[in-house]
CSV table of C-alpha atoms in Angstrom, one decimal:
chain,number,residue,atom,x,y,z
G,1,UNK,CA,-48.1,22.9,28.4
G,2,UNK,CA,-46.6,19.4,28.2
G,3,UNK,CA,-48.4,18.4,25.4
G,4,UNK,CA,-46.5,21.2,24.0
G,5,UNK,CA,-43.5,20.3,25.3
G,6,UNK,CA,-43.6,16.8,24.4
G,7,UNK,CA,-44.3,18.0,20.8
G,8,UNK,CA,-41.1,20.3,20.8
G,9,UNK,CA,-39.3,17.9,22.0
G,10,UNK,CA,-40.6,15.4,19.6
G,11,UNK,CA,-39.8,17.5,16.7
G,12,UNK,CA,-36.3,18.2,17.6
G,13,UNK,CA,-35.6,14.7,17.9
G,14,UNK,CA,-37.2,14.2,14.2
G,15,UNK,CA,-34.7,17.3,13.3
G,16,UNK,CA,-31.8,15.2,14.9
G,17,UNK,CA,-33.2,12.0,13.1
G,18,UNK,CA,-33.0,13.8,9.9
G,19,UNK,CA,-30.4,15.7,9.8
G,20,UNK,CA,-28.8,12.4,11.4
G,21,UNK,CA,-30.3,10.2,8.1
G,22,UNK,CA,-29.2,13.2,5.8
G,23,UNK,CA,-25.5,13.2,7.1
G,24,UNK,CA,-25.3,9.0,6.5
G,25,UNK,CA,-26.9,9.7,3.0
G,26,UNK,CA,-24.3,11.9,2.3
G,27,UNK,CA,-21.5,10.2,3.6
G,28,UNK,CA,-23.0,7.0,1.6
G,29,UNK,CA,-22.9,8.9,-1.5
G,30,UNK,CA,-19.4,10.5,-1.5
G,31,UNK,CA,-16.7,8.7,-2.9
G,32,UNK,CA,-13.3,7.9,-1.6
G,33,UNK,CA,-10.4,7.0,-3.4
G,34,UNK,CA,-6.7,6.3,-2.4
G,35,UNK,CA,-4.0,7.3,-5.0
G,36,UNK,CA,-0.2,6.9,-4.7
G,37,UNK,CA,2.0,9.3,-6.7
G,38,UNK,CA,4.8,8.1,-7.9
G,39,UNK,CA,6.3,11.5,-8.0
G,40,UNK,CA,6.8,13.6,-4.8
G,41,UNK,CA,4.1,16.2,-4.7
G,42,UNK,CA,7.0,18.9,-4.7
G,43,UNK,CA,8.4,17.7,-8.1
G,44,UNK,CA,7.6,20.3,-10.9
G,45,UNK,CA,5.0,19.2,-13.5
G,46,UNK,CA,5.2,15.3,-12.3
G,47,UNK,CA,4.2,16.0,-9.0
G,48,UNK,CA,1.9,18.9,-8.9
G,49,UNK,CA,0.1,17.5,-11.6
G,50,UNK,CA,-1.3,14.9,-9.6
G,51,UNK,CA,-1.8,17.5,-6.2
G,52,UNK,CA,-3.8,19.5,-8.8
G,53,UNK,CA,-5.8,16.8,-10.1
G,54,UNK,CA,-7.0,15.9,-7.1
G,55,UNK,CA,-8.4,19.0,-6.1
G,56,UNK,CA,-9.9,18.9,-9.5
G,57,UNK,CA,-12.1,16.2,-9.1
G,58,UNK,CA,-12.7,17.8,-5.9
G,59,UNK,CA,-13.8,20.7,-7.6
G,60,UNK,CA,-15.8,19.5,-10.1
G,61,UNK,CA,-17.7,16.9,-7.8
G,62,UNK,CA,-18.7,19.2,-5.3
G,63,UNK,CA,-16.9,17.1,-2.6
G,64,UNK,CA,-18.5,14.3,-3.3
G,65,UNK,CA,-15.9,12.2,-5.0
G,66,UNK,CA,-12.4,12.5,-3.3
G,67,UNK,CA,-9.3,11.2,-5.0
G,68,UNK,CA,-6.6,11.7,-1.8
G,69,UNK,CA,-3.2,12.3,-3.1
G,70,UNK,CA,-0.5,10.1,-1.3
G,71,UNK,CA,3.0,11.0,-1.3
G,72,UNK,CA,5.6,8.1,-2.9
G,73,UNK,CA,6.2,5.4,-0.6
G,74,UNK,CA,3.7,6.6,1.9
G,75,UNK,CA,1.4,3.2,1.0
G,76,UNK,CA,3.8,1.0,-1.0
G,77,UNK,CA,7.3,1.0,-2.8
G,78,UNK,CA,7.3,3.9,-5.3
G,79,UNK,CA,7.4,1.1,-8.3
G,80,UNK,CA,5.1,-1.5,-7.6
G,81,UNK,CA,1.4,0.4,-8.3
G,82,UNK,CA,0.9,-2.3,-11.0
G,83,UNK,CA,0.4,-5.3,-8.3
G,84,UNK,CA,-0.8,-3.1,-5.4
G,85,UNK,CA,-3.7,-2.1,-7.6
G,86,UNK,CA,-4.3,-4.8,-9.8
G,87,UNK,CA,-4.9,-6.3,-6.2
G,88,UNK,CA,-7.1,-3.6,-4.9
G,89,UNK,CA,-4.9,-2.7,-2.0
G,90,UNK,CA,-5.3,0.8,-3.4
G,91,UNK,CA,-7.7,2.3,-5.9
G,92,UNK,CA,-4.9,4.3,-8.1
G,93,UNK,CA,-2.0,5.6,-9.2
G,94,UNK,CA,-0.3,8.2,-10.8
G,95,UNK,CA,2.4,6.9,-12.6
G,96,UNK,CA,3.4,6.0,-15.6
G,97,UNK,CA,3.5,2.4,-18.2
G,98,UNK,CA,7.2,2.4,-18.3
G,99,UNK,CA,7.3,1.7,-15.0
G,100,UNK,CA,5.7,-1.9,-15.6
G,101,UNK,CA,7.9,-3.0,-17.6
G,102,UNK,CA,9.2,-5.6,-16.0
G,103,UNK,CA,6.2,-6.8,-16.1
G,104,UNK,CA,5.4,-6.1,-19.9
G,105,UNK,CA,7.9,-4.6,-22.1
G,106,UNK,CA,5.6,-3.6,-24.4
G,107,UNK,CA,4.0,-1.5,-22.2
G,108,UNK,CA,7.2,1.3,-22.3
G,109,UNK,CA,5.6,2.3,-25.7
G,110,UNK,CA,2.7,3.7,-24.2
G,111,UNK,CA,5.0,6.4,-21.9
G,112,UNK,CA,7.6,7.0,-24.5
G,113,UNK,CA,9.5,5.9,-27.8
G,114,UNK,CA,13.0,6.6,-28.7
G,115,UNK,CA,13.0,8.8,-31.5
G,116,UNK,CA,9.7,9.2,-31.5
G,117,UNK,CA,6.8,11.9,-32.5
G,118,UNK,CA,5.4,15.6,-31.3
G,119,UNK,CA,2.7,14.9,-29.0
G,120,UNK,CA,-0.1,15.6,-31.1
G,121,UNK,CA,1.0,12.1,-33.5
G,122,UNK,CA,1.4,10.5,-30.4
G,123,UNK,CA,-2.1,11.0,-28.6
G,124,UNK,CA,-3.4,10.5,-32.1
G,125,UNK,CA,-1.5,7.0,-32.2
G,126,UNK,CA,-2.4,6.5,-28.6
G,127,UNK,CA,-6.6,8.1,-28.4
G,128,UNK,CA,-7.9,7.4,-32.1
G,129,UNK,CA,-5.0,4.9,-33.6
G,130,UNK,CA,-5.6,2.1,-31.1
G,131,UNK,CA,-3.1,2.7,-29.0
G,132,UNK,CA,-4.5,3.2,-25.6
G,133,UNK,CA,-6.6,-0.1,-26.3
G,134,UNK,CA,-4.0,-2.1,-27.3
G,135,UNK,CA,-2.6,-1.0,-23.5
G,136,UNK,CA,-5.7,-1.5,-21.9
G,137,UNK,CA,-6.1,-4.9,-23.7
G,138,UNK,CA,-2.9,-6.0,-21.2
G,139,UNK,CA,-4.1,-3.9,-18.6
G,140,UNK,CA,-7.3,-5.8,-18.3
G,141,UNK,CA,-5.4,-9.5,-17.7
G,142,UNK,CA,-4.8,-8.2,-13.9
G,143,UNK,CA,-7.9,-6.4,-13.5
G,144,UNK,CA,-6.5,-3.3,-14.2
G,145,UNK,CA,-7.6,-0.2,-16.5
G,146,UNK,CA,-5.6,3.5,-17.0
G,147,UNK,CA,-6.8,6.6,-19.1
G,148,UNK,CA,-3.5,9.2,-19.3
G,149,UNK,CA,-3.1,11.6,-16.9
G,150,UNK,CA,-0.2,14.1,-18.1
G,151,UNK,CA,2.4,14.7,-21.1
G,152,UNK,CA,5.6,16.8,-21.1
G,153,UNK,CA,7.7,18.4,-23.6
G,154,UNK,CA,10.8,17.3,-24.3
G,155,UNK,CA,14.0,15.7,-21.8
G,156,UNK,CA,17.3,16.1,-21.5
G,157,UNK,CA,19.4,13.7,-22.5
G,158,UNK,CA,22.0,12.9,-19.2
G,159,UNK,CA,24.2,14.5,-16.8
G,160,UNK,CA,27.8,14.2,-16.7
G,161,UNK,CA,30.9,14.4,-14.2
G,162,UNK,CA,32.9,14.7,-17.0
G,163,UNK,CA,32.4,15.8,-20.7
G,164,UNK,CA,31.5,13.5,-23.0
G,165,UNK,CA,33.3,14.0,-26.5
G,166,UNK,CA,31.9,11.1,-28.4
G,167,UNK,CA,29.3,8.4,-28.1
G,168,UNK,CA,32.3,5.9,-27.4
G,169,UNK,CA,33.1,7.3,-23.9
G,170,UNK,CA,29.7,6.2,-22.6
G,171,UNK,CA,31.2,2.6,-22.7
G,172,UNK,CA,31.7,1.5,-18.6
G,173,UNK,CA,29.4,4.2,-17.3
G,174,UNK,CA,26.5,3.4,-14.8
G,175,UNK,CA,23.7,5.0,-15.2
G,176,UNK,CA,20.1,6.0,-14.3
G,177,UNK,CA,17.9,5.9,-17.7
G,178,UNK,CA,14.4,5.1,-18.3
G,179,UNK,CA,12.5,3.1,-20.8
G,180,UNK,CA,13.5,1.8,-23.9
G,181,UNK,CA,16.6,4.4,-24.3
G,182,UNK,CA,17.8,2.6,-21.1
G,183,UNK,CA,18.1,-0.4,-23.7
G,184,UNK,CA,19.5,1.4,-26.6
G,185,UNK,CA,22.2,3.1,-23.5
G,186,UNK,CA,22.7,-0.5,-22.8
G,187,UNK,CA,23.7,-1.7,-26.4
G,188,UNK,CA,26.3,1.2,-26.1
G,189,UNK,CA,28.1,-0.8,-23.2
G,190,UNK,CA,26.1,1.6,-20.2
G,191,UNK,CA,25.2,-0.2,-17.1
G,192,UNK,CA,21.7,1.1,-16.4
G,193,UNK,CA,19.1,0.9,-13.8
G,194,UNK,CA,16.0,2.8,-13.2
G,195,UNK,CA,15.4,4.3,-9.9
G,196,UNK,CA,12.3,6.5,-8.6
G,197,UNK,CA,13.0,10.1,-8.7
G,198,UNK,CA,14.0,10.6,-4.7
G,199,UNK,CA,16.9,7.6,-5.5
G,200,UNK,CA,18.4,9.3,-7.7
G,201,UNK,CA,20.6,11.9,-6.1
G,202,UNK,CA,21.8,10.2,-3.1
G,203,UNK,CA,23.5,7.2,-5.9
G,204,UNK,CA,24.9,9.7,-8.1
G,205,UNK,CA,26.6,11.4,-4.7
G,206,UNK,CA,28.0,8.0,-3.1
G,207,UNK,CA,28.9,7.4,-7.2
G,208,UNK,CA,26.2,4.2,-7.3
G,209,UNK,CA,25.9,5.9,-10.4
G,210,UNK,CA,28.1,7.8,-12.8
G,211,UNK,CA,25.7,9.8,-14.6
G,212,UNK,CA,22.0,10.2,-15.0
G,213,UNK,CA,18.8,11.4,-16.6
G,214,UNK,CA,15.7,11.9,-14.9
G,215,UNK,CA,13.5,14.6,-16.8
G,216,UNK,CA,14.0,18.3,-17.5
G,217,UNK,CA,15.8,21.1,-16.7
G,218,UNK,CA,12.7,22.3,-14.0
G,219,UNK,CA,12.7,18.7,-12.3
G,220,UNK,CA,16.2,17.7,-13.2
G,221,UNK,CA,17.7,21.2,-11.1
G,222,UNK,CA,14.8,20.6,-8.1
G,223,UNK,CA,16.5,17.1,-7.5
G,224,UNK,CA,19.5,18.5,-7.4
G,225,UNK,CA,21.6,17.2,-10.2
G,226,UNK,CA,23.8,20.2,-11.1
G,227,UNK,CA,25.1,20.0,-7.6
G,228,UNK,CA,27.4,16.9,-8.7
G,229,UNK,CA,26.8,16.7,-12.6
G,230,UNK,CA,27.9,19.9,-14.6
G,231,UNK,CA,27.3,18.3,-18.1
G,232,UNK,CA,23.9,18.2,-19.4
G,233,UNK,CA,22.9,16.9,-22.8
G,234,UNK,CA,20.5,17.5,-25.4
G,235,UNK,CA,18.4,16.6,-27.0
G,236,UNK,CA,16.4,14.4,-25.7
G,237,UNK,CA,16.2,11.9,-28.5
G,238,UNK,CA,14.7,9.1,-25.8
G,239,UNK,CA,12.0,11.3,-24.7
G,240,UNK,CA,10.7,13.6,-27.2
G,241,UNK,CA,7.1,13.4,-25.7
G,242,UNK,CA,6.2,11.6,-22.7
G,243,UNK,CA,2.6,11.0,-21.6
G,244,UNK,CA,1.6,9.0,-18.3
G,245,UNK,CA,-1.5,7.1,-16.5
G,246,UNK,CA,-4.1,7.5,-14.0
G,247,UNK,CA,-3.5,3.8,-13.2
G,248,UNK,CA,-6.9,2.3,-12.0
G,249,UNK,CA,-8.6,-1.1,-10.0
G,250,UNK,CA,-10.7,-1.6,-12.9
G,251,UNK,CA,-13.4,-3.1,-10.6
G,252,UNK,CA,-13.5,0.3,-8.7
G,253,UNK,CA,-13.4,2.2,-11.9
G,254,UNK,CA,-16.4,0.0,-13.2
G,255,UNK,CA,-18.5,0.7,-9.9
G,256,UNK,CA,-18.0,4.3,-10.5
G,257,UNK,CA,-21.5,6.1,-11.6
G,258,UNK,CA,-21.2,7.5,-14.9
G,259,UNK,CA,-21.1,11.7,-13.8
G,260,UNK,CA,-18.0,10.5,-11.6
G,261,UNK,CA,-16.3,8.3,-14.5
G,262,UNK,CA,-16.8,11.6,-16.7
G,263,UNK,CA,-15.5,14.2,-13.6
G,264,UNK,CA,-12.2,11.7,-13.8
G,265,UNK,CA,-11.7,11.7,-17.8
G,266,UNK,CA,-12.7,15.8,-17.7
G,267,UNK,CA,-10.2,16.6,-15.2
G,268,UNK,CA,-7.0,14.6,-16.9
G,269,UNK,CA,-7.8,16.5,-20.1
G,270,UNK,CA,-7.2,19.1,-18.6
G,271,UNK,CA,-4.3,17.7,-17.0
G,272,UNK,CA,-2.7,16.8,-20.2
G,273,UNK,CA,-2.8,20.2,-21.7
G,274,UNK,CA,-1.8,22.1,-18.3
G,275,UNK,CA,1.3,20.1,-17.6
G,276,UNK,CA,2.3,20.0,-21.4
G,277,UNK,CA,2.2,23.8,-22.0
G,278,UNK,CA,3.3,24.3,-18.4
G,279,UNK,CA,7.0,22.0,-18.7
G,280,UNK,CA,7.5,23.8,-22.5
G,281,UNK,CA,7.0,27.2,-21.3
G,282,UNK,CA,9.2,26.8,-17.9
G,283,UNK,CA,12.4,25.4,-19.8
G,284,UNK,CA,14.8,28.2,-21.2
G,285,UNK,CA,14.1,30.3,-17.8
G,286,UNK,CA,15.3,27.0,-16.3
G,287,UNK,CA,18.0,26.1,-18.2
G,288,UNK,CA,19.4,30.0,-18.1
G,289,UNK,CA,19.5,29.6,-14.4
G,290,UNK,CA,21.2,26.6,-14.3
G,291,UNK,CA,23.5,28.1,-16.8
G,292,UNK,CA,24.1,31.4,-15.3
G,293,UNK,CA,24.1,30.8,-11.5
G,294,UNK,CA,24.8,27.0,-11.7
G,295,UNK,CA,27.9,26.6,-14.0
G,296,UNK,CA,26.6,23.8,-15.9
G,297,UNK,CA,27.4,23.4,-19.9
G,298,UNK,CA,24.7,22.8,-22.1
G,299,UNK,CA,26.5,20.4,-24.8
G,300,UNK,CA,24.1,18.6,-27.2
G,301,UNK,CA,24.7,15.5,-29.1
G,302,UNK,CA,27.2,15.6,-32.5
G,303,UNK,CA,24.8,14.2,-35.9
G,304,UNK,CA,26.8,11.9,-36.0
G,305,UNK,CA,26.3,10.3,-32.4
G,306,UNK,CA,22.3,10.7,-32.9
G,307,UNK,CA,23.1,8.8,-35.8
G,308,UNK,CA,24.6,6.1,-33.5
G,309,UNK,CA,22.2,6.2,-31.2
G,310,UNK,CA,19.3,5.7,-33.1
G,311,UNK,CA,20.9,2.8,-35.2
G,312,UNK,CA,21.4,1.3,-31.6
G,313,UNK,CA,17.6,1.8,-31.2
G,314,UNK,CA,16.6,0.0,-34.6
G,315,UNK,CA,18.2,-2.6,-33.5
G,316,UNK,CA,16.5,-2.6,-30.1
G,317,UNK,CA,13.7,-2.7,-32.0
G,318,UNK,CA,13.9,-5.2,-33.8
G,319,UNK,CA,15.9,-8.0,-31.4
G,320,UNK,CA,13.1,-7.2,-28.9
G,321,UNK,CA,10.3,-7.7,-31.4
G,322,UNK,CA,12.1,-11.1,-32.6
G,323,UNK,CA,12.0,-12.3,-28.9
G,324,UNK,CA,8.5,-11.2,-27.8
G,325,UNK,CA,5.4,-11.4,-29.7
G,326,UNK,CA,4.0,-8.8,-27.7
G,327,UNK,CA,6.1,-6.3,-28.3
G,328,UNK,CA,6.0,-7.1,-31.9
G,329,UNK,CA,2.7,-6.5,-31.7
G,330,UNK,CA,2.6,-2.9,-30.3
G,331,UNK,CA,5.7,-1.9,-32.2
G,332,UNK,CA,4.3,-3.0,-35.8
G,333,UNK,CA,1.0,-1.2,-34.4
G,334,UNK,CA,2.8,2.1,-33.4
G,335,UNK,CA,5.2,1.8,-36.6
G,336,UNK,CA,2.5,1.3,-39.5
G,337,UNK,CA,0.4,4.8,-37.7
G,338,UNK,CA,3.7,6.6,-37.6
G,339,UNK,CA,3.8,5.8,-41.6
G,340,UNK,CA,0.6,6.4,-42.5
G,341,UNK,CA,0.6,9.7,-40.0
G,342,UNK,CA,3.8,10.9,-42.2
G,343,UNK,CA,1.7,12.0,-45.3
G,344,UNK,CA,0.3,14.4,-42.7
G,345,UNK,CA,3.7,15.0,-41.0
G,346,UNK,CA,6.1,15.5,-43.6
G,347,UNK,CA,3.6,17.6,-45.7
G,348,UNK,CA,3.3,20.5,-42.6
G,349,UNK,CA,7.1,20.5,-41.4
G,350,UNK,CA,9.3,23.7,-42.1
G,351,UNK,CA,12.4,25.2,-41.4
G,352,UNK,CA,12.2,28.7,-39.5
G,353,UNK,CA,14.5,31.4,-39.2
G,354,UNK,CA,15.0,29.6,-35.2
G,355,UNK,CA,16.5,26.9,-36.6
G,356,UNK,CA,19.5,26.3,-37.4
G,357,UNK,CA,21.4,23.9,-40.3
C-alpha cells in the first residue's frame, strides 16, 4: 500500500513537473511585442486598422506571437516612435514616414506626394520600383526597419470658418496640414504646424489654429471638426493616396523566426487592402451626413487655384531638392517611375458618364 502510494504520488509530481516544464516552454516560445499607435484606437480606418491587426497576428499565430496595441501617448509622445524604437524602448509602431520628417524630409515621400498617383502606381513605385528600399536604406542608419501597414483613398482638402473664394485668402491663416502640402500651404503665406490627431480640435476651438485638415470625411466628422469648421474642401490634391508603416526595432524584427516574420507581412496585406476599400466605400455616406444633419458646404477647389497650388508644389520640389541631396535623391527616384509608369497610365485613363468637364 505505500509502495503504491509513494508511486501515485511520485507520478503526480512528474505530471506537475511536466505540465510545469510544458507551461515555461510555452511561455518561452510565445512572442511579445509592444506597439504604440499613433492613432487612437477609436479613429476610423487609422485606428482600427492597427486594433485589427493585432488580433490578426494573434489569429494567425495561434497565440503565440502577440503584438499588444497601445493607445497614443500611453508609452511616449504620439510623434516620436522614430527615436523610441530606433532605441528599443518599444518594439513598434503604427504610424506613418511623414511623421519623421523632421528627422528626414525625404522620408514624407514614402506616406504621400502632392499631386501624386492612384494607389496601385504608388505601391508599384513603392513594392517593385525601389521605393520601399530606398526608405529602408535611411531606415536602417538608426537600426530601424518598416514594411507598410495601411493605405486610404483620398483627403479632404481643409476646413474653414469662413469660405474661401480664392487661393489668395489663405494668406495669414494658421493651420494644421501634413506633409509636403504643409510646404506648398506654406509658400501660399499659411502658417502651418502638424499636430497628432487628438490636438487637433481643442487648437482649432481656442483658435490656435484657423483652419485645418486631418483626413476624411469618416475621421475628419469623428474628431469633431464640423462642430467649429463648416467649410470643407476638395479635392484632396495633397493626399490623393496615403499609405503608412509598421515601424520596427530592426534588431527585434531580425530575431523574429521566419513563420512569425511571414504572420507580420501576411497580416498588413491584408491590412492594406481592408483599410483601402474600407475608407473609399464609407465616404459619400459620410459626407451626406455631414451635409445633411451637419450643415457643412462641400466647396472644392476652382482649376484655376489647383493650378496654383500645384505650381506652388513644383517649386517645393525643386528648392527642396536643390538644398538636400537626399531628397533629390528620392524625388528623381519617384519622378523617373511616375514617367516611365505613364505609358501604362495615360494609355488606360477614360472619361465616364460620372465625370464631369
Amino acid at each position: 500500500m505505500l509502495k503504491s502510494t509513494l508511486l501515485m504520488a511520485f507520478a503526480g509530481l512528474s505530471a506537475l513537473a511536466l505540465t510545469a516544464m510544458t507551461t515555461d516552454a510555452n511561455a518561452q516560445d510565445k512572442v511579445r511585442w509592444k506597439m504604440q499607435s499613433a492613432f487612437g484606437s477609436q479613429l476610423p480606418h487609422l485606428g482600427t486598422s492597427g486594433v485589427r491587426f493585432a488580433k490578426n497576428v494573434e489569429r494567425l499565430s495561434g497565440g503565440k506571437l502577440e503584438i499588444k496595441f497601445y493607445e497614443p501617448g500611453a508609452l511616449i509622445p504620439p510623434l516620436e516612435c522614430f527615436d523610441a524604437v530606433a532605441k528599443g524602448s518599444i518594439d513598434s509602431c503604427w504610424t506613418t514616414p511623414g511623421y519623421h520628417t523632421g528627422k528626414y524630409p525625404a522620408l514624407a515621400f514614402f506616406t504621400t506626394v502632392p499631386f501624386g498617383p492612384p494607389l496601385g502606381e504608388f505601391l508599384g513605385w513603392k513594392w517593385f520600383g525601389g521605393g520601399n528600399q530606398l526608405r529602408n536604406e535611411i531606415y536602417v542608419k538608426h537600426g530601424l526597419f518598416a514594411i507598410d501597414s495601411f493605405a486610404i483613398a483620398p483627403e479632404t482638402s481643409g476646413w474653414f470658418r469662413n469660405e474661401i473664394k480664392s487661393i489668395e485668402e489663405l494668406k495669414g491663416l494658421k493651420m494644421r496640414f501634413f506633409g509636403l502640402g504643409a510646404q506648398v500651404m506654406q509658400k501660399l503665406g499659411v502658417s502651418t504646424q502638424l499636430m497628432a490627431a487628438a490636438d487637433i480640435y481643442p487648437a482649432l476651438e481656442r483658435g490656435v489654429i484657423d483652419a485645418t485638415e486631418f483626413s476624411m470625411p469618416t475621421m475628419d466628422t469623428k474628431l469633431g471638426f464640423h462642430q467649429i469648421a463648416k467649410f470643407n474642401y476638395f479635392l484632396g490634391w495633397h493626399q490623393q493616396t496615403s499609405v503608412s508603416e509598421l515601424l520596427m526595432n530592426k534588431a527585434a524584427w531580425d530575431a523574429l523566426s521566419d513563420q512569425n516574420k511571414a504572420i507580420i507581412e501576411i497580416a498588413l496585406g491584408e491590412s492594406i487592402m481592408h483599410t483601402y476599400v474600407e475608407s473609399d466605400h464609407s465616404q459619400f455616406a459620410a459626407m451626406a451626413e455631414m451635409r445633411d444633419k451637419h450643415k457643412v458646404q462641400i466647396k472644392r477647389w476652382s482649376d484655376q487655384d489647383l493650378a496654383t497650388l500645384e505650381k506652388a508644389w513644383l517649386e517645393v520640389l525643386a528648392e527642396e531638392s536643390a538644398k538636400d541631396p537626399l531628397f533629390k535623391k528620392v524625388a528623381d527616384h519617384y519622378l523617373d517611375y511616375r514617367k516611365k509608369f505613364s505609358v501604362w497610365g495615360a494609355s488606360q485613363t477614360m472619361k465616364t458618364t460620372y465625370q464631369k468637364d
